Amino acid sequence: MVRVSAGEDTSLKFACDDYWDVYKEGKLLADRECYEEALANYDKAVEIRPNDYWAWYDRSNALQAMGYYQEAIASLERALEIRPDDYWAWYSRGYLLLEELDEFEAAIASFDKALELRQNDFWSWYRRGDAYRHLQEYESAIASYDRALLLRGDDFWVWFRRGDAYRYLEKYSAAIASYEEALKIKPKNHLSWYKRAEVLRLQGNYQGAIASYDEAIAIEPDDEYAWYNQACCAALLDNLGLAIKGLQQAIALNPYNGYFAKLDSDFDKIRYSHQFQLLLNQE
């Protein structure tokens, strides 16, 4: 305990010391992932000093780690009452609303506040794009992703999500271009190859789709959907051997794929072939 002179207000000094003791202990406990104990310390800290920004902010982090997202947001809002110009607190609020509570419009409002305070914040533009994508407002999502890419042009996930948004708009060439930018950054990303294949398939470019499915399968050989959809493309091209090979693999991974193939018009060109009938009659 700090010594004080006879003329000082000792109650204020003790309160100050007590605050720092419990706050610092809370930080140490949080660093050790002892979140319940950390929260108890933060609660004591805000009792002693109700207008301390950091105690409320760190209290929110502890609540978030424990899965109490509404309470975490409430604690962030108390922090923002004290320091409304903290862009990161606005971003953190938006993140929780987006990722944990699916409150997309409220999340966008928080990201907008963050961007008022820091116009070039990559994360706020990126998450804002995600929120608009969840609302199926794909043009707005792309506009936000484009702003994010101006700040960080080598971010895999922004290119990937941008591809998704263009795909939903049925702007397939732009979607493929975005997936290809993502693949320049992560060339072994299975999902980017798979989604590129899906868009090529939607364009009717079955040969290109088959090649892209091949890349996806080389990375994840147990992807039943890649095998099945590659078989569909092969069948549409009347490539019996490749269609049977893909369908065999898909059925081996999930026998229900044989049932789906019996009903799938993509296989109509090979439906009455001996190999196709033999394969499906084994199911």
CSV table of C-alpha atoms in Angstrom, one decimal:
chain,number,residue,atom,x,y,z
A,1,MET,CA,0.0,0.0,0.0
A,2,VAL,CA,1.3,3.5,-0.9
A,3,ARG,CA,2.1,5.7,2.1
A,4,VAL,CA,0.2,9.1,2.1
A,5,SER,CA,0.8,12.4,3.9
A,6,ALA,CA,-1.4,13.4,6.7
A,7,GLY,CA,-3.2,16.0,4.6
A,8,GLU,CA,-4.2,13.7,1.8
A,9,ASP,CA,-7.6,12.0,1.3
A,10,THR,CA,-6.6,8.5,2.3
A,11,SER,CA,-10.0,7.0,1.2
A,12,LEU,CA,-9.4,8.2,-2.4
A,13,LYS,CA,-5.8,6.8,-2.3
A,14,PHE,CA,-7.0,3.4,-1.0
A,15,ALA,CA,-9.7,3.3,-3.7
A,16,CYS,CA,-7.1,4.0,-6.3
A,17,ASP,CA,-4.8,1.3,-5.1
A,18,ASP,CA,-7.6,-1.2,-4.7
A,19,TYR,CA,-8.8,-0.5,-8.3
A,20,TRP,CA,-5.4,-1.1,-9.8
A,21,ASP,CA,-4.9,-4.3,-7.7
A,22,VAL,CA,-8.2,-5.9,-8.8
A,23,TYR,CA,-7.9,-4.7,-12.4
A,24,LYS,CA,-4.3,-6.0,-12.9
A,25,GLU,CA,-5.3,-9.3,-11.3
A,26,GLY,CA,-8.2,-9.5,-13.7
A,27,LYS,CA,-5.8,-9.0,-16.6
A,28,LEU,CA,-3.5,-11.7,-15.3
A,29,LEU,CA,-6.4,-14.1,-14.8
A,30,ALA,CA,-7.7,-13.4,-18.3
A,31,ASP,CA,-4.2,-14.0,-19.8
A,32,ARG,CA,-4.3,-17.5,-18.1
A,33,GLU,CA,-7.8,-18.0,-19.6
A,34,CYS,CA,-9.4,-18.0,-16.1
A,35,TYR,CA,-12.3,-15.9,-17.4
A,36,GLU,CA,-14.8,-16.4,-14.5
A,37,GLU,CA,-12.2,-15.2,-12.0
A,38,ALA,CA,-11.2,-12.4,-14.3
A,39,LEU,CA,-14.8,-11.3,-14.6
A,40,ALA,CA,-15.2,-11.2,-10.9
A,41,ASN,CA,-12.2,-8.9,-10.7
A,42,TYR,CA,-13.5,-6.6,-13.4
A,43,ASP,CA,-16.8,-6.4,-11.6
A,44,LYS,CA,-15.0,-5.2,-8.5
A,45,ALA,CA,-13.0,-2.7,-10.6
A,46,VAL,CA,-16.0,-1.1,-12.1
A,47,GLU,CA,-17.6,-0.9,-8.7
A,48,ILE,CA,-14.6,1.1,-7.5
A,49,ARG,CA,-14.3,3.1,-10.7
A,50,PRO,CA,-17.5,3.0,-12.7
A,51,ASN,CA,-16.3,5.3,-15.4
A,52,ASP,CA,-13.1,3.4,-16.3
A,53,TYR,CA,-13.1,2.6,-19.9
A,54,TRP,CA,-10.5,-0.3,-19.8
A,55,ALA,CA,-12.3,-2.2,-17.0
A,56,TRP,CA,-15.5,-2.2,-19.0
A,57,TYR,CA,-13.7,-3.1,-22.2
A,58,ASP,CA,-11.7,-5.9,-20.7
A,59,ARG,CA,-14.8,-7.1,-18.9
A,60,SER,CA,-16.4,-7.4,-22.4
A,61,ASN,CA,-13.5,-9.5,-23.6
A,62,ALA,CA,-13.9,-11.9,-20.7
A,63,LEU,CA,-17.7,-12.2,-21.2
A,64,GLN,CA,-17.1,-12.9,-24.9
A,65,ALA,CA,-14.6,-15.6,-24.1
A,66,MET,CA,-17.2,-17.3,-21.9
A,67,GLY,CA,-19.8,-17.1,-24.6
A,68,TYR,CA,-22.0,-14.4,-23.0
A,69,TYR,CA,-22.3,-12.3,-26.1
A,70,GLN,CA,-25.2,-10.1,-25.2
A,71,GLU,CA,-23.6,-9.3,-21.9
A,72,ALA,CA,-20.3,-8.6,-23.7
A,73,ILE,CA,-22.0,-6.1,-26.0
A,74,ALA,CA,-23.6,-4.4,-23.0
A,75,SER,CA,-20.2,-4.0,-21.4
A,76,LEU,CA,-18.8,-2.6,-24.7
A,77,GLU,CA,-21.6,-0.1,-24.8
A,78,ARG,CA,-20.7,1.1,-21.3
A,79,ALA,CA,-17.1,1.5,-22.5
A,80,LEU,CA,-18.4,3.5,-25.5
A,81,GLU,CA,-20.4,5.8,-23.2
A,82,ILE,CA,-17.1,6.7,-21.6
A,83,ARG,CA,-15.0,6.8,-24.8
A,84,PRO,CA,-17.3,7.1,-27.9
A,85,ASP,CA,-14.4,7.8,-30.2
A,86,ASP,CA,-12.8,4.4,-29.9
A,87,TYR,CA,-13.1,2.9,-33.3
A,88,TRP,CA,-11.9,-0.6,-32.1
A,89,ALA,CA,-14.7,-0.8,-29.5
A,90,TRP,CA,-17.2,0.0,-32.3
A,91,TYR,CA,-15.6,-2.6,-34.5
A,92,SER,CA,-15.7,-5.2,-31.6
A,93,ARG,CA,-19.4,-4.5,-31.1
A,94,GLY,CA,-20.0,-5.0,-34.8
A,95,TYR,CA,-18.0,-8.2,-34.8
A,96,LEU,CA,-20.1,-9.7,-32.0
A,97,LEU,CA,-23.4,-8.7,-33.6
A,98,LEU,CA,-22.3,-10.2,-36.9
A,99,GLU,CA,-20.5,-13.4,-35.9
A,100,GLU,CA,-22.3,-14.4,-32.8
A,101,LEU,CA,-25.8,-12.9,-32.9
A,102,ASP,CA,-26.6,-12.7,-36.6
A,103,GLU,CA,-27.8,-9.1,-36.1
A,104,PHE,CA,-26.5,-7.9,-39.4
A,105,GLU,CA,-28.1,-4.5,-39.7
A,106,ALA,CA,-26.9,-3.5,-36.2
A,107,ALA,CA,-23.5,-4.9,-37.1
A,108,ILE,CA,-23.3,-2.6,-40.1
A,109,ALA,CA,-24.3,0.4,-38.0
A,110,SER,CA,-21.4,-0.4,-35.7
A,111,PHE,CA,-18.9,-0.8,-38.5
A,112,ASP,CA,-20.1,2.5,-40.0
A,113,LYS,CA,-19.3,4.2,-36.7
A,114,ALA,CA,-15.9,2.6,-36.6
A,115,LEU,CA,-15.2,3.8,-40.2
A,116,GLU,CA,-16.3,7.3,-39.3
A,117,LEU,CA,-13.5,7.3,-36.8
A,118,ARG,CA,-10.9,5.4,-38.9
A,119,GLN,CA,-11.8,5.5,-42.6
A,120,ASN,CA,-9.0,3.1,-43.6
A,121,ASP,CA,-9.7,0.3,-41.2
A,122,PHE,CA,-9.4,-2.9,-43.1
A,123,TRP,CA,-11.3,-5.1,-40.7
A,124,SER,CA,-14.3,-2.9,-40.5
A,125,TRP,CA,-14.6,-2.8,-44.3
A,126,TYR,CA,-14.2,-6.6,-44.5
A,127,ARG,CA,-16.7,-7.4,-41.8
A,128,ARG,CA,-19.1,-4.8,-43.2
A,129,GLY,CA,-18.9,-6.7,-46.5
A,130,ASP,CA,-19.7,-10.0,-44.7
A,131,ALA,CA,-22.7,-8.4,-43.0
A,132,TYR,CA,-24.1,-7.2,-46.3
A,133,ARG,CA,-23.5,-10.6,-47.8
A,134,HIS,CA,-25.5,-12.3,-45.1
A,135,LEU,CA,-28.3,-9.8,-45.8
A,136,GLN,CA,-28.1,-10.8,-49.5
A,137,GLU,CA,-27.2,-7.3,-50.4
A,138,TYR,CA,-24.4,-8.4,-52.6
A,139,GLU,CA,-23.6,-5.2,-54.5
A,140,SER,CA,-23.0,-3.5,-51.2
A,141,ALA,CA,-21.0,-6.4,-50.0
A,142,ILE,CA,-18.7,-6.2,-53.0
A,143,ALA,CA,-18.3,-2.4,-52.6
A,144,SER,CA,-17.1,-3.0,-49.0
A,145,TYR,CA,-14.8,-5.9,-50.1
A,146,ASP,CA,-13.3,-3.6,-52.7
A,147,ARG,CA,-12.5,-1.0,-50.1
A,148,ALA,CA,-10.9,-3.7,-48.0
A,149,LEU,CA,-8.8,-4.8,-50.9
A,150,LEU,CA,-7.5,-1.3,-51.5
A,151,LEU,CA,-6.1,-1.5,-48.0
A,152,ARG,CA,-4.9,-5.2,-48.1
A,153,GLY,CA,-4.9,-6.6,-51.6
A,154,ASP,CA,-3.4,-9.9,-50.6
A,155,ASP,CA,-6.1,-11.0,-48.2
A,156,PHE,CA,-7.3,-14.4,-49.1
A,157,TRP,CA,-10.7,-14.3,-47.4
A,158,VAL,CA,-11.8,-11.0,-49.0
A,159,TRP,CA,-11.1,-12.3,-52.5
A,160,PHE,CA,-12.9,-15.5,-51.6
A,161,ARG,CA,-16.0,-13.8,-50.1
A,162,ARG,CA,-16.0,-11.4,-53.0
A,163,GLY,CA,-16.2,-14.4,-55.3
A,164,ASP,CA,-19.2,-15.7,-53.4
A,165,ALA,CA,-21.0,-12.4,-53.7
A,166,TYR,CA,-20.5,-12.3,-57.5
A,167,ARG,CA,-21.6,-15.9,-57.7
A,168,TYR,CA,-24.9,-15.1,-56.0
A,169,LEU,CA,-25.3,-12.2,-58.4
A,170,GLU,CA,-24.8,-14.7,-61.2
A,171,LYS,CA,-21.8,-12.6,-62.4
A,172,TYR,CA,-19.8,-15.8,-63.0
A,173,SER,CA,-16.8,-14.4,-64.8
A,174,ALA,CA,-16.2,-11.9,-62.0
A,175,ALA,CA,-16.7,-14.7,-59.4
A,176,ILE,CA,-14.1,-16.9,-61.2
A,177,ALA,CA,-11.7,-14.0,-61.3
A,178,SER,CA,-12.0,-13.5,-57.6
A,179,TYR,CA,-11.6,-17.1,-56.8
A,180,GLU,CA,-8.4,-17.1,-58.9
A,181,GLU,CA,-7.0,-14.2,-57.0
A,182,ALA,CA,-7.7,-16.1,-53.8
A,183,LEU,CA,-5.9,-19.1,-55.3
A,184,LYS,CA,-2.8,-17.0,-56.1
A,185,ILE,CA,-2.6,-16.4,-52.3
A,186,LYS,CA,-3.5,-19.9,-51.2
A,187,PRO,CA,-3.0,-22.2,-54.2
A,188,LYS,CA,-3.8,-25.3,-52.1
A,189,ASN,CA,-7.1,-24.1,-50.8
A,190,HIS,CA,-9.6,-26.9,-51.5
A,191,LEU,CA,-12.7,-24.8,-51.2
A,192,SER,CA,-11.6,-22.1,-53.7
A,193,TRP,CA,-10.9,-24.8,-56.3
A,194,TYR,CA,-14.3,-26.4,-55.6
A,195,LYS,CA,-16.2,-23.1,-55.9
A,196,ARG,CA,-14.3,-22.2,-59.0
A,197,ALA,CA,-15.4,-25.5,-60.5
A,198,GLU,CA,-19.0,-24.9,-59.4
A,199,VAL,CA,-19.1,-21.6,-61.2
A,200,LEU,CA,-17.5,-23.0,-64.3
A,201,ARG,CA,-20.2,-25.7,-64.2
A,202,LEU,CA,-22.9,-23.0,-64.0
A,203,GLN,CA,-21.4,-21.4,-67.1
A,204,GLY,CA,-21.6,-24.7,-68.9
A,205,ASN,CA,-17.8,-25.0,-69.1
A,206,TYR,CA,-17.8,-28.6,-68.0
A,207,GLN,CA,-14.3,-29.4,-69.1
A,208,GLY,CA,-13.0,-26.4,-67.1
A,209,ALA,CA,-15.1,-27.5,-64.1
A,210,ILE,CA,-13.6,-31.1,-64.3
A,211,ALA,CA,-10.1,-29.7,-64.2
A,212,SER,CA,-11.0,-27.5,-61.2
A,213,TYR,CA,-12.6,-30.5,-59.4
A,214,ASP,CA,-9.4,-32.4,-60.1
A,215,GLU,CA,-7.4,-29.8,-58.2
A,216,ALA,CA,-9.9,-29.9,-55.3
A,217,ILE,CA,-9.8,-33.7,-55.1
A,218,ALA,CA,-6.0,-33.7,-55.2
A,219,ILE,CA,-6.1,-31.6,-52.0
A,220,GLU,CA,-9.0,-33.4,-50.3
A,221,PRO,CA,-9.5,-36.8,-51.8
A,222,ASP,CA,-12.4,-37.6,-49.5
A,223,ASP,CA,-14.7,-34.8,-50.8
A,224,GLU,CA,-17.7,-36.7,-51.9
A,225,TYR,CA,-19.3,-33.6,-53.5
A,226,ALA,CA,-16.3,-32.9,-55.7
A,227,TRP,CA,-16.3,-36.5,-56.9
A,228,TYR,CA,-20.1,-36.5,-57.5
A,229,ASN,CA,-20.2,-33.1,-59.3
A,230,GLN,CA,-17.2,-34.0,-61.4
A,231,ALA,CA,-19.0,-37.2,-62.4
A,232,CYS,CA,-22.0,-35.0,-63.4
A,233,CYS,CA,-19.9,-32.8,-65.6
A,234,ALA,CA,-18.3,-35.9,-67.2
A,235,ALA,CA,-21.7,-37.4,-67.9
A,236,LEU,CA,-22.9,-34.1,-69.5
A,237,LEU,CA,-19.9,-34.4,-71.8
A,238,ASP,CA,-20.8,-38.0,-72.5
A,239,ASN,CA,-17.5,-39.1,-71.0
A,240,LEU,CA,-18.6,-42.4,-69.6
A,241,GLY,CA,-15.3,-43.6,-68.1
A,242,LEU,CA,-14.7,-40.4,-66.1
A,243,ALA,CA,-18.3,-40.3,-65.0
A,244,ILE,CA,-18.2,-43.8,-63.7
A,245,LYS,CA,-14.9,-43.3,-62.0
A,246,GLY,CA,-16.2,-40.2,-60.2
A,247,LEU,CA,-19.5,-41.7,-59.2
A,248,GLN,CA,-17.8,-44.8,-57.9
A,249,GLN,CA,-15.7,-42.7,-55.6
A,250,ALA,CA,-18.7,-40.6,-54.5
A,251,ILE,CA,-20.7,-43.8,-53.7
A,252,ALA,CA,-17.7,-45.3,-51.8
A,253,LEU,CA,-17.6,-42.1,-49.6
A,254,ASN,CA,-21.4,-42.0,-49.2
A,255,PRO,CA,-23.7,-44.7,-50.5
A,256,TYR,CA,-26.6,-42.3,-50.8
A,257,ASN,CA,-24.9,-40.8,-53.8
A,258,GLY,CA,-26.0,-43.8,-55.8
A,259,TYR,CA,-29.6,-43.0,-54.9
A,260,PHE,CA,-29.1,-39.3,-55.9
A,261,ALA,CA,-27.6,-40.4,-59.2
A,262,LYS,CA,-30.7,-42.5,-60.1
A,263,LEU,CA,-32.7,-39.3,-60.0
A,264,ASP,CA,-30.2,-36.8,-61.4
A,265,SER,CA,-30.9,-35.7,-65.0
A,266,ASP,CA,-27.2,-34.8,-65.4
A,267,PHE,CA,-26.6,-38.6,-65.9
A,268,ASP,CA,-29.3,-39.0,-68.6
A,269,LYS,CA,-26.7,-39.3,-71.5
A,270,ILE,CA,-25.1,-42.4,-69.8
A,271,ARG,CA,-28.1,-43.6,-67.9
A,272,TYR,CA,-28.7,-46.7,-70.0
A,273,SER,CA,-25.1,-47.7,-70.4
A,274,HIS,CA,-24.1,-51.1,-69.0
A,275,GLN,CA,-21.5,-49.6,-66.6
A,276,PHE,CA,-23.9,-47.1,-65.1
A,277,GLN,CA,-26.7,-49.6,-64.6
A,278,LEU,CA,-24.2,-52.1,-63.1
A,279,LEU,CA,-22.9,-49.6,-60.7
A,280,LEU,CA,-26.3,-48.4,-59.5
A,281,ASN,CA,-27.8,-51.8,-59.3
A,282,GLN,CA,-25.1,-52.7,-56.8
A,283,GLU,CA,-26.6,-50.2,-54.4
